[in-house]
Amino acid sequence: MNDTGSLDHLIEALRRLPGVGVKSAARMAFHLLQHDREGARVLAQALDAAVDRMGHCKLCHTFTEDEVCATCRDPRRDPGLLCVVETPADQAAVERTAAFRGRYFVLMGRISPLDGVGPNEIGVHQLLTRATDGLVHEVVMATNFTAEGEVTAHLLGTALRERGLKVTRLARGVPAGSELEYVDLSTIAHALVDRR
Amino acid sequence: MNDTGSLDHLIEALRRLPGVGVKSAARMAFHLLQHDREGARVLAQALDAAVDRMGHCKLCHTFTEDEVCATCRDPRRDPGLLCVVETPADQAAVERTAAFRGRYFVLMGRISPLDGVGPNEIGVHQLLTRATDGLVHEVVMATNFTAEGEVTAHLLGTALRERGLKVTRLARGVPAGSELEYVDLSTIAHALVDRR
Ligand SMILES: [Zn+2]
Ligand SMILES: [Zn+2]
């Protein structure tokens, strides 16, 4: 009797996207089937291609199709400065300021004890290995100014200082409680200059 | 230099979903690649399967994998009553009341002169053919109680009356300005009983 199985499956699959409930998923499915079947094909191919091709940079952990990402390969960047961010979106926010010319380590998450995410889950060992390459002399903690971002900065900063590294934090120019991705350029730029 | 082409394409493709801007698309892409690669595969397959299999019922126009949908094939339904709705989601809302045992015609849209959507774009000829099958004696207009839904009900109702059909409208129990999909069951049920 069920003649809409593939539509039901599509709605279910769309709900795996963050922030998409059952009503939005149904709207998306109807829209694609009614008005943009080509868009559905394009999205299906883009999903497969991204899963096939995107991996993580072995130096900084961000998404890349190569073994080492373009930023890590860029010879004009200062190898002595390492900026630690939570996500590629945060890295992009810092990059847009053009106020930082060092390299990055992307945690791909944040420490969140309540969710069972500890230092190991966000690659603390890889960060310590990366930061003790003999070239890095300062690590700029640019995690978000949220409770979880502060805990992350504190715990990672402590571990890095124990290994003799200078650890700085973006200045408090960034409004407390906010996420970097949504902060305007000049605020991030000032916070970089005033890092402590 | 661009080592994130497949990620960029995925973000672009996700923006074709209704209500998804560039920030949400990036969040969705990061989430899938970081935490739910299997979900990305499942979604890609679901999109392809739905586009391959879902067509429109030749009687009522709703989505179905068959030539004629399960509702139109159901012999227990009153062939004399035809309910006209804008979308499959609206049809589902009427169905949930269990107060209507006739059949449906799903416009898959609404008349919207400002957007260039006239009667032809929402299949007025198919509706007139469907409603004049000799069995239908009453058409219940259950388009939304928005400006566009009212225009649609008015224009289609006039055309149906000219062909000698009895045309009713859901009673005004449905709050003006609202969309059926978001109206509670009992309000729709009462509006069905009081149709005029
Ligand atoms: Zn890298
Ligand atoms: Zn049908």
mmCIF file of N, CA, C and O in Angstrom, chain A residues 1 3-7 10 13-14 16-18 20 23 27-28 30-34 36-44 46-48 50-54 56 63-66 69-70 88-89 108 179 181-182, chain B residues 1 3-7 10 13-14 16-18 20 23 27-28 30-34 36-41 43-44 46-48 50-54 56 63-66 69-70 88-89 108 179 181-182:
data_model
loop_
_atom_site.group_PDB
_atom_site.id
_atom_site.type_symbol
_atom_site.label_atom_id
_atom_site.label_comp_id
_atom_site.label_asym_id
_atom_site.label_seq_id
_atom_site.Cartn_x
_atom_site.Cartn_y
_atom_site.Cartn_z
ATOM 1 N N MET A 1 0.823 -1.214 0.000
ATOM 2 C CA MET A 1 0.000 0.000 0.000
ATOM 3 C C MET A 1 0.864 1.274 0.000
ATOM 4 O O MET A 1 0.483 2.305 -0.505
ATOM 5 N N ASP A 3 3.083 3.740 -1.374
ATOM 6 C CA ASP A 3 3.595 4.089 -2.702
ATOM 7 C C ASP A 3 4.486 5.320 -2.645
ATOM 8 O O ASP A 3 4.756 5.943 -3.669
ATOM 9 N N THR A 4 4.938 5.685 -1.441
ATOM 10 C CA THR A 4 5.802 6.860 -1.299
ATOM 11 C C THR A 4 7.058 6.520 -0.495
ATOM 12 O O THR A 4 7.636 7.384 0.165
ATOM 13 N N GLY A 5 7.484 5.256 -0.566
ATOM 14 C CA GLY A 5 8.638 4.805 0.217
ATOM 15 C C GLY A 5 9.895 5.616 -0.031
ATOM 16 O O GLY A 5 10.590 6.010 0.920
ATOM 17 N N SER A 6 10.183 5.920 -1.293
ATOM 18 C CA SER A 6 11.430 6.636 -1.573
ATOM 19 C C SER A 6 11.348 8.089 -1.104
ATOM 20 O O SER A 6 12.362 8.681 -0.727
ATOM 21 N N LEU A 7 10.137 8.655 -1.096
ATOM 22 C CA LEU A 7 9.957 10.011 -0.546
ATOM 23 C C LEU A 7 10.135 9.984 0.976
ATOM 24 O O LEU A 7 10.820 10.852 1.546
ATOM 25 N N LEU A 10 13.723 9.756 1.783
ATOM 26 C CA LEU A 10 14.424 11.017 1.539
ATOM 27 C C LEU A 10 14.200 11.977 2.712
ATOM 28 O O LEU A 10 15.147 12.621 3.191
ATOM 29 N N ALA A 13 16.292 10.853 5.551
ATOM 30 C CA ALA A 13 17.725 11.112 5.320
ATOM 31 C C ALA A 13 18.045 12.591 5.509
ATOM 32 O O ALA A 13 19.097 12.947 6.047
ATOM 33 N N LEU A 14 17.127 13.487 5.079
ATOM 34 C CA LEU A 14 17.357 14.927 5.230
ATOM 35 C C LEU A 14 17.393 15.334 6.697
ATOM 36 O O LEU A 14 18.045 16.304 7.070
ATOM 37 N N ARG A 16 18.925 13.957 8.961
ATOM 38 C CA ARG A 16 20.260 13.783 9.527
ATOM 39 C C ARG A 16 21.070 15.063 9.427
ATOM 40 O O ARG A 16 22.124 15.185 10.062
ATOM 41 N N LEU A 17 20.609 16.030 8.625
ATOM 42 C CA LEU A 17 21.299 17.316 8.551
ATOM 43 C C LEU A 17 21.043 18.088 9.838
ATOM 44 O O LEU A 17 19.913 18.093 10.339
ATOM 45 N N PRO A 18 22.072 18.764 10.380
ATOM 46 C CA PRO A 18 21.879 19.500 11.628
ATOM 47 C C PRO A 18 20.852 20.619 11.461
ATOM 48 O O PRO A 18 20.868 21.324 10.459
ATOM 49 N N VAL A 20 17.632 20.352 11.009
ATOM 50 C CA VAL A 20 16.508 20.055 10.124
ATOM 51 C C VAL A 20 15.542 19.092 10.818
ATOM 52 O O VAL A 20 15.889 17.946 11.087
ATOM 53 N N LYS A 23 9.363 18.751 9.629
ATOM 54 C CA LYS A 23 8.633 19.663 8.728
ATOM 55 C C LYS A 23 9.569 20.262 7.685
ATOM 56 O O LYS A 23 9.228 20.331 6.496
ATOM 57 N N ARG A 27 9.494 19.751 3.571
ATOM 58 C CA ARG A 27 9.515 20.898 2.664
ATOM 59 C C ARG A 27 10.655 20.795 1.667
ATOM 60 O O ARG A 27 10.509 21.084 0.477
ATOM 61 N N MET A 28 11.833 20.411 2.155
ATOM 62 C CA MET A 28 13.001 20.271 1.268
ATOM 63 C C MET A 28 12.755 19.191 0.220
ATOM 64 O O MET A 28 13.028 19.383 -0.969
ATOM 65 N N PHE A 30 9.848 17.975 -0.875
ATOM 66 C CA PHE A 30 8.819 18.408 -1.830
ATOM 67 C C PHE A 30 9.400 19.400 -2.821
ATOM 68 O O PHE A 30 9.151 19.328 -4.019
ATOM 69 N N HIS A 31 10.181 20.347 -2.293
ATOM 70 C CA HIS A 31 10.758 21.357 -3.173
ATOM 71 C C HIS A 31 11.637 20.713 -4.243
ATOM 72 O O HIS A 31 11.513 21.025 -5.430
ATOM 73 N N LEU A 32 12.522 19.822 -3.822
ATOM 74 C CA LEU A 32 13.424 19.188 -4.791
ATOM 75 C C LEU A 32 12.628 18.402 -5.830
ATOM 76 O O LEU A 32 12.872 18.519 -7.024
ATOM 77 N N LEU A 33 11.661 17.595 -5.389
ATOM 78 C CA LEU A 33 10.922 16.745 -6.322
ATOM 79 C C LEU A 33 10.007 17.561 -7.224
ATOM 80 O O LEU A 33 9.774 17.208 -8.380
ATOM 81 N N GLN A 34 9.462 18.664 -6.699
ATOM 82 C CA GLN A 34 8.514 19.442 -7.479
ATOM 83 C C GLN A 34 9.200 20.481 -8.363
ATOM 84 O O GLN A 34 8.775 20.704 -9.491
ATOM 85 N N ASP A 36 13.033 21.174 -8.368
ATOM 86 C CA ASP A 36 14.481 21.176 -8.610
ATOM 87 C C ASP A 36 15.062 19.763 -8.564
ATOM 88 O O ASP A 36 15.942 19.463 -7.764
ATOM 89 N N ARG A 37 14.571 18.912 -9.473
ATOM 90 C CA ARG A 37 15.097 17.546 -9.522
ATOM 91 C C ARG A 37 16.564 17.542 -9.927
ATOM 92 O O ARG A 37 17.329 16.697 -9.469
ATOM 93 N N GLU A 38 16.951 18.494 -10.763
ATOM 94 C CA GLU A 38 18.361 18.582 -11.122
ATOM 95 C C GLU A 38 19.184 18.911 -9.870
ATOM 96 O O GLU A 38 20.277 18.383 -9.684
ATOM 97 N N GLY A 39 18.650 19.795 -9.014
ATOM 98 C CA GLY A 39 19.337 20.126 -7.770
ATOM 99 C C GLY A 39 19.531 18.906 -6.886
ATOM 100 O O GLY A 39 20.553 18.767 -6.216
ATOM 101 N N ALA A 40 18.550 18.009 -6.881
ATOM 102 C CA ALA A 40 18.663 16.778 -6.090
ATOM 103 C C ALA A 40 19.802 15.913 -6.628
ATOM 104 O O ALA A 40 20.587 15.358 -5.854
ATOM 105 N N ARG A 41 19.894 15.811 -7.968
ATOM 106 C CA ARG A 41 20.986 15.038 -8.576
ATOM 107 C C ARG A 41 22.335 15.664 -8.242
ATOM 108 O O ARG A 41 23.300 14.960 -7.906
ATOM 109 N N VAL A 42 22.393 16.998 -8.384
ATOM 110 C CA VAL A 42 23.644 17.709 -8.112
ATOM 111 C C VAL A 42 24.068 17.486 -6.662
ATOM 112 O O VAL A 42 25.245 17.215 -6.371
ATOM 113 N N LEU A 43 23.099 17.563 -5.742
ATOM 114 C CA LEU A 43 23.415 17.383 -4.323
ATOM 115 C C LEU A 43 23.879 15.958 -4.047
ATOM 116 O O LEU A 43 24.846 15.738 -3.308
ATOM 117 N N ALA A 44 23.220 14.977 -4.656
ATOM 118 C CA ALA A 44 23.627 13.576 -4.458
ATOM 119 C C ALA A 44 25.068 13.369 -4.914
ATOM 120 O O ALA A 44 25.872 12.742 -4.210
ATOM 121 N N ALA A 46 27.389 15.702 -5.241
ATOM 122 C CA ALA A 46 28.298 16.491 -4.405
ATOM 123 C C ALA A 46 28.569 15.782 -3.079
ATOM 124 O O ALA A 46 29.691 15.812 -2.565
ATOM 125 N N LEU A 47 27.542 15.133 -2.523
ATOM 126 C CA LEU A 47 27.717 14.391 -1.272
ATOM 127 C C LEU A 47 28.710 13.247 -1.479
ATOM 128 O O LEU A 47 29.653 13.077 -0.705
ATOM 129 N N ASP A 48 28.496 12.474 -2.531
ATOM 130 C CA ASP A 48 29.391 11.343 -2.790
ATOM 131 C C ASP A 48 30.824 11.816 -3.056
ATOM 132 O O ASP A 48 31.781 11.242 -2.535
ATOM 133 N N ALA A 50 32.305 14.588 -2.115
ATOM 134 C CA ALA A 50 32.951 15.131 -0.917
ATOM 135 C C ALA A 50 33.390 13.996 0.010
ATOM 136 O O ALA A 50 34.499 14.023 0.553
ATOM 137 N N VAL A 51 32.523 12.988 0.184
ATOM 138 C CA VAL A 51 32.906 11.867 1.053
ATOM 139 C C VAL A 51 34.085 11.108 0.443
ATOM 140 O O VAL A 51 35.001 10.687 1.148
ATOM 141 N N ASP A 52 34.082 10.959 -0.874
ATOM 142 C CA ASP A 52 35.183 10.249 -1.534
ATOM 143 C C ASP A 52 36.503 11.001 -1.406
ATOM 144 O O ASP A 52 37.548 10.398 -1.196
ATOM 145 N N ARG A 53 36.450 12.319 -1.575
ATOM 146 C CA ARG A 53 37.686 13.074 -1.772
ATOM 147 C C ARG A 53 38.220 13.792 -0.542
ATOM 148 O O ARG A 53 39.421 14.008 -0.416
ATOM 149 N N MET A 54 37.312 14.248 0.362
ATOM 150 C CA MET A 54 37.785 15.081 1.459
ATOM 151 C C MET A 54 38.338 14.230 2.594
ATOM 152 O O MET A 54 37.661 13.366 3.130
ATOM 153 N N HIS A 56 41.574 14.669 5.951
ATOM 154 C CA HIS A 56 42.090 15.665 6.885
ATOM 155 C C HIS A 56 43.572 15.886 6.624
ATOM 156 O O HIS A 56 44.315 14.934 6.392
ATOM 157 N N PHE A 63 39.965 20.068 6.746
ATOM 158 C CA PHE A 63 39.549 19.302 5.578
ATOM 159 C C PHE A 63 40.429 19.647 4.379
ATOM 160 O O PHE A 63 40.719 20.812 4.121
ATOM 161 N N THR A 64 40.845 18.649 3.660
ATOM 162 C CA THR A 64 41.590 18.857 2.422
ATOM 163 C C THR A 64 41.482 17.611 1.561
ATOM 164 O O THR A 64 41.246 16.516 2.079
ATOM 165 N N GLU A 65 41.641 17.794 0.255
ATOM 166 C CA GLU A 65 41.664 16.640 -0.641
ATOM 167 C C GLU A 65 43.079 16.098 -0.773
ATOM 168 O O GLU A 65 43.277 15.026 -1.343
ATOM 169 N N ASP A 66 44.061 16.860 -0.247
ATOM 170 C CA ASP A 66 45.456 16.446 -0.356
ATOM 171 C C ASP A 66 45.946 15.888 0.986
ATOM 172 O O ASP A 66 45.247 15.942 1.986
ATOM 173 N N CYS A 69 47.373 20.273 3.533
ATOM 174 C CA CYS A 69 46.498 21.294 2.953
ATOM 175 C C CYS A 69 47.289 22.457 2.362
ATOM 176 O O CYS A 69 48.488 22.618 2.623
ATOM 177 N N ALA A 70 46.609 23.275 1.582
ATOM 178 C CA ALA A 70 47.240 24.397 0.892
ATOM 179 C C ALA A 70 47.850 25.383 1.884
ATOM 180 O O ALA A 70 48.940 25.925 1.643
ATOM 181 N N PRO A 88 36.973 24.591 10.724
ATOM 182 C CA PRO A 88 37.413 25.265 9.496
ATOM 183 C C PRO A 88 36.710 26.608 9.312
ATOM 184 O O PRO A 88 37.297 27.546 8.778
ATOM 185 N N ALA A 89 35.441 26.720 9.768
ATOM 186 C CA ALA A 89 34.726 27.994 9.642
ATOM 187 C C ALA A 89 35.411 29.062 10.495
ATOM 188 O O ALA A 89 35.507 30.228 10.082
ATOM 189 N N MET A 108 38.655 20.565 15.091
ATOM 190 C CA MET A 108 37.468 19.857 14.595
ATOM 191 C C MET A 108 36.551 19.496 15.769
ATOM 192 O O MET A 108 35.965 18.417 15.815
ATOM 193 N N GLU A 179 30.417 33.247 19.044
ATOM 194 C CA GLU A 179 31.171 32.286 18.243
ATOM 195 C C GLU A 179 31.907 33.039 17.140
ATOM 196 O O GLU A 179 31.317 33.864 16.447
ATOM 197 N N GLU A 181 32.809 32.573 14.196
ATOM 198 C CA GLU A 181 32.257 32.567 12.846
ATOM 199 C C GLU A 181 31.349 33.772 12.605
ATOM 200 O O GLU A 181 31.188 34.218 11.475
ATOM 201 N N TYR A 182 30.693 34.257 13.673
ATOM 202 C CA TYR A 182 29.713 35.325 13.513
ATOM 203 C C TYR A 182 30.237 36.689 13.962
ATOM 204 O O TYR A 182 29.471 37.648 14.059
ATOM 205 N N MET B 1 45.845 25.350 -6.303
ATOM 206 C CA MET B 1 45.917 25.744 -4.881
ATOM 207 C C MET B 1 44.659 25.308 -4.127
ATOM 208 O O MET B 1 44.697 25.033 -2.936
ATOM 209 N N ASP B 3 42.318 23.055 -2.576
ATOM 210 C CA ASP B 3 42.317 21.648 -2.183
ATOM 211 C C ASP B 3 41.016 21.278 -1.479
ATOM 212 O O ASP B 3 40.928 20.267 -0.814
ATOM 213 N N THR B 4 39.992 22.150 -1.617
ATOM 214 C CA THR B 4 38.708 21.864 -0.974
ATOM 215 C C THR B 4 37.561 21.994 -1.983
ATOM 216 O O THR B 4 36.434 22.307 -1.607
ATOM 217 N N GLY B 5 37.851 21.706 -3.244
ATOM 218 C CA GLY B 5 36.844 21.865 -4.291
ATOM 219 C C GLY B 5 35.578 21.061 -4.030
ATOM 220 O O GLY B 5 34.467 21.577 -4.183
ATOM 221 N N SER B 6 35.716 19.816 -3.615
ATOM 222 C CA SER B 6 34.526 18.981 -3.427
ATOM 223 C C SER B 6 33.715 19.449 -2.215
ATOM 224 O O SER B 6 32.492 19.319 -2.190
ATOM 225 N N LEU B 7 34.396 20.034 -1.212
ATOM 226 C CA LEU B 7 33.676 20.611 -0.069
ATOM 227 C C LEU B 7 32.925 21.863 -0.500
ATOM 228 O O LEU B 7 31.755 22.058 -0.151
ATOM 229 N N LEU B 10 29.896 20.898 -2.383
ATOM 230 C CA LEU B 10 28.857 20.367 -1.493
ATOM 231 C C LEU B 10 28.101 21.517 -0.816
ATOM 232 O O LEU B 10 26.868 21.508 -0.737
ATOM 233 N N ALA B 13 25.819 23.042 -3.309
ATOM 234 C CA ALA B 13 24.675 22.168 -3.610
ATOM 235 C C ALA B 13 23.663 22.187 -2.468
ATOM 236 O O ALA B 13 22.448 22.167 -2.702
ATOM 237 N N LEU B 14 24.132 22.243 -1.222
ATOM 238 C CA LEU B 14 23.219 22.279 -0.069
ATOM 239 C C LEU B 14 22.408 23.567 -0.056
ATOM 240 O O LEU B 14 21.280 23.598 0.442
ATOM 241 N N ARG B 16 20.917 24.843 -2.412
ATOM 242 C CA ARG B 16 19.717 24.708 -3.246
ATOM 243 C C ARG B 16 18.526 24.247 -2.421
ATOM 244 O O ARG B 16 17.384 24.308 -2.889
ATOM 245 N N LEU B 17 18.763 23.774 -1.200
ATOM 246 C CA LEU B 17 17.648 23.393 -0.328
ATOM 247 C C LEU B 17 16.956 24.658 0.158
ATOM 248 O O LEU B 17 17.621 25.638 0.501
ATOM 249 N N PRO B 18 15.605 24.663 0.216
ATOM 250 C CA PRO B 18 14.897 25.870 0.663
ATOM 251 C C PRO B 18 15.252 26.202 2.110
ATOM 252 O O PRO B 18 15.323 25.316 2.952
ATOM 253 N N VAL B 20 18.097 27.306 3.293
ATOM 254 C CA VAL B 20 19.480 27.044 3.693
ATOM 255 C C VAL B 20 20.394 28.104 3.092
ATOM 256 O O VAL B 20 20.548 28.169 1.869
ATOM 257 N N LYS B 23 25.869 29.947 5.577
ATOM 258 C CA LYS B 23 26.381 29.502 6.883
ATOM 259 C C LYS B 23 25.800 28.139 7.266
ATOM 260 O O LYS B 23 26.510 27.261 7.738
ATOM 261 N N ARG B 27 27.761 24.541 7.783
ATOM 262 C CA ARG B 27 27.587 23.751 8.993
ATOM 263 C C ARG B 27 27.159 22.322 8.673
ATOM 264 O O ARG B 27 27.621 21.351 9.266
ATOM 265 N N MET B 28 26.208 22.206 7.735
ATOM 266 C CA MET B 28 25.736 20.879 7.333
ATOM 267 C C MET B 28 26.868 20.055 6.720
ATOM 268 O O MET B 28 27.043 18.892 7.043
ATOM 269 N N PHE B 30 30.153 20.439 7.087
ATOM 270 C CA PHE B 30 31.148 20.080 8.100
ATOM 271 C C PHE B 30 30.631 18.942 8.966
ATOM 272 O O PHE B 30 31.356 17.998 9.276
ATOM 273 N N HIS B 31 29.369 19.057 9.360
ATOM 274 C CA HIS B 31 28.797 18.012 10.215
ATOM 275 C C HIS B 31 28.855 16.648 9.529
ATOM 276 O O HIS B 31 29.292 15.658 10.119
ATOM 277 N N LEU B 32 28.410 16.601 8.265
ATOM 278 C CA LEU B 32 28.407 15.316 7.557
ATOM 279 C C LEU B 32 29.824 14.765 7.428
ATOM 280 O O LEU B 32 30.069 13.593 7.713
ATOM 281 N N LEU B 33 30.776 15.608 7.014
ATOM 282 C CA LEU B 33 32.137 15.115 6.778
ATOM 283 C C LEU B 33 32.847 14.759 8.081
ATOM 284 O O LEU B 33 33.651 13.837 8.124
ATOM 285 N N GLN B 34 32.524 15.483 9.153
ATOM 286 C CA GLN B 34 33.226 15.239 10.406
ATOM 287 C C GLN B 34 32.565 14.141 11.240
ATOM 288 O O GLN B 34 33.245 13.343 11.862
ATOM 289 N N ASP B 36 29.237 12.355 10.289
ATOM 290 C CA ASP B 36 28.211 11.460 9.747
ATOM 291 C C ASP B 36 28.409 11.208 8.254
ATOM 292 O O ASP B 36 27.536 11.499 7.443
ATOM 293 N N ARG B 37 29.563 10.622 7.917
ATOM 294 C CA ARG B 37 29.820 10.316 6.505
ATOM 295 C C ARG B 37 28.834 9.281 5.991
ATOM 296 O O ARG B 37 28.451 9.309 4.831
ATOM 297 N N GLU B 38 28.421 8.377 6.855
ATOM 298 C CA GLU B 38 27.425 7.394 6.433
ATOM 299 C C GLU B 38 26.116 8.114 6.099
ATOM 300 O O GLU B 38 25.437 7.766 5.131
ATOM 301 N N GLY B 39 25.763 9.134 6.911
ATOM 302 C CA GLY B 39 24.568 9.916 6.633
ATOM 303 C C GLY B 39 24.622 10.592 5.280
ATOM 304 O O GLY B 39 23.610 10.701 4.580
ATOM 305 N N ALA B 40 25.813 11.049 4.900
ATOM 306 C CA ALA B 40 25.977 11.687 3.585
ATOM 307 C C ALA B 40 25.713 10.677 2.476
ATOM 308 O O ALA B 40 25.037 10.982 1.490
ATOM 309 N N ARG B 41 26.236 9.442 2.647
ATOM 310 C CA ARG B 41 25.995 8.388 1.651
ATOM 311 C C ARG B 41 24.509 8.049 1.567
ATOM 312 O O ARG B 41 23.952 7.893 0.482
ATOM 313 N N LEU B 43 21.989 9.932 2.376
ATOM 314 C CA LEU B 43 21.253 11.038 1.767
ATOM 315 C C LEU B 43 21.441 11.053 0.251
ATOM 316 O O LEU B 43 20.473 11.249 -0.501
ATOM 317 N N ALA B 44 22.667 10.808 -0.209
ATOM 318 C CA ALA B 44 22.920 10.780 -1.659
ATOM 319 C C ALA B 44 22.075 9.700 -2.324
ATOM 320 O O ALA B 44 21.436 9.933 -3.360
ATOM 321 N N ALA B 46 19.298 8.350 -1.145
ATOM 322 C CA ALA B 46 17.876 8.670 -1.005
ATOM 323 C C ALA B 46 17.443 9.706 -2.042
ATOM 324 O O ALA B 46 16.334 9.636 -2.583
ATOM 325 N N LEU B 47 18.319 10.675 -2.313
ATOM 326 C CA LEU B 47 18.011 11.689 -3.321
ATOM 327 C C LEU B 47 17.865 11.039 -4.690
ATOM 328 O O LEU B 47 16.890 11.280 -5.402
ATOM 329 N N ASP B 48 18.836 10.201 -5.061
ATOM 330 C CA ASP B 48 18.770 9.545 -6.367
ATOM 331 C C ASP B 48 17.540 8.643 -6.478
ATOM 332 O O ASP B 48 16.839 8.648 -7.494
ATOM 333 N N ALA B 50 14.679 8.800 -4.853
ATOM 334 C CA ALA B 50 13.432 9.560 -4.905
ATOM 335 C C ALA B 50 13.234 10.169 -6.293
ATOM 336 O O ALA B 50 12.128 10.128 -6.847
ATOM 337 N N VAL B 51 14.313 10.726 -6.865
ATOM 338 C CA VAL B 51 14.185 11.304 -8.203
ATOM 339 C C VAL B 51 13.877 10.205 -9.226
ATOM 340 O O VAL B 51 13.067 10.389 -10.134
ATOM 341 N N ASP B 52 14.493 9.044 -9.065
ATOM 342 C CA ASP B 52 14.228 7.929 -9.990
ATOM 343 C C ASP B 52 12.791 7.433 -9.881
ATOM 344 O O ASP B 52 12.162 7.123 -10.890
ATOM 345 N N ARG B 53 12.290 7.310 -8.668
ATOM 346 C CA ARG B 53 11.043 6.565 -8.469
ATOM 347 C C ARG B 53 9.792 7.412 -8.322
ATOM 348 O O ARG B 53 8.698 6.956 -8.656
ATOM 349 N N MET B 54 9.918 8.630 -7.767
ATOM 350 C CA MET B 54 8.707 9.384 -7.463
ATOM 351 C C MET B 54 8.198 10.130 -8.702
ATOM 352 O O MET B 54 8.914 10.914 -9.304
ATOM 353 N N HIS B 56 4.068 11.573 -10.395
ATOM 354 C CA HIS B 56 2.815 12.146 -9.945
ATOM 355 C C HIS B 56 1.660 11.216 -10.298
ATOM 356 O O HIS B 56 1.627 10.650 -11.389
ATOM 357 N N PHE B 63 2.467 13.063 -5.142
ATOM 358 C CA PHE B 63 3.634 12.222 -5.378
ATOM 359 C C PHE B 63 3.275 10.758 -5.174
ATOM 360 O O PHE B 63 2.599 10.392 -4.210
ATOM 361 N N THR B 64 3.729 9.906 -6.062
ATOM 362 C CA THR B 64 3.557 8.467 -5.896
ATOM 363 C C THR B 64 4.587 7.756 -6.764
ATOM 364 O O THR B 64 5.077 8.315 -7.741
ATOM 365 N N GLU B 65 4.911 6.530 -6.375
ATOM 366 C CA GLU B 65 5.817 5.716 -7.201
ATOM 367 C C GLU B 65 5.020 4.936 -8.233
ATOM 368 O O GLU B 65 5.593 4.327 -9.133
ATOM 369 N N ASP B 66 3.696 4.932 -8.082
ATOM 370 C CA ASP B 66 2.835 4.183 -9.001
ATOM 371 C C ASP B 66 2.151 5.126 -9.990
ATOM 372 O O ASP B 66 2.258 6.339 -9.880
ATOM 373 N N CYS B 69 -2.070 6.717 -7.272
ATOM 374 C CA CYS B 69 -1.623 6.620 -5.884
ATOM 375 C C CYS B 69 -2.540 5.732 -5.047
ATOM 376 O O CYS B 69 -3.659 5.405 -5.442
ATOM 377 N N ALA B 70 -2.060 5.361 -3.871
ATOM 378 C CA ALA B 70 -2.789 4.450 -2.988
ATOM 379 C C ALA B 70 -4.142 5.043 -2.584
ATOM 380 O O ALA B 70 -5.144 4.326 -2.492
ATOM 381 N N PRO B 88 1.081 18.006 -0.840
ATOM 382 C CA PRO B 88 0.933 16.727 -0.131
ATOM 383 C C PRO B 88 0.940 16.898 1.384
ATOM 384 O O PRO B 88 0.265 16.142 2.097
ATOM 385 N N ALA B 89 1.667 17.902 1.897
ATOM 386 C CA ALA B 89 1.686 18.136 3.345
ATOM 387 C C ALA B 89 0.303 18.575 3.821
ATOM 388 O O ALA B 89 -0.151 18.174 4.902
ATOM 389 N N MET B 108 -0.210 21.010 -6.070
ATOM 390 C CA MET B 108 1.253 21.144 -6.085
ATOM 391 C C MET B 108 1.639 22.602 -6.302
ATOM 392 O O MET B 108 2.583 22.915 -7.038
ATOM 393 N N GLU B 179 -1.380 28.472 7.623
ATOM 394 C CA GLU B 179 -1.169 27.403 6.657
ATOM 395 C C GLU B 179 -1.635 26.085 7.276
ATOM 396 O O GLU B 179 -1.271 25.771 8.409
ATOM 397 N N GLU B 181 -0.863 23.076 7.133
ATOM 398 C CA GLU B 181 0.138 22.162 7.652
ATOM 399 C C GLU B 181 0.393 22.380 9.146
ATOM 400 O O GLU B 181 0.774 21.461 9.855
ATOM 401 N N TYR B 182 0.218 23.633 9.616
ATOM 402 C CA TYR B 182 0.561 23.958 10.995
ATOM 403 C C TYR B 182 -0.671 24.105 11.898
ATOM 404 O O TYR B 182 -0.561 24.543 13.037
#
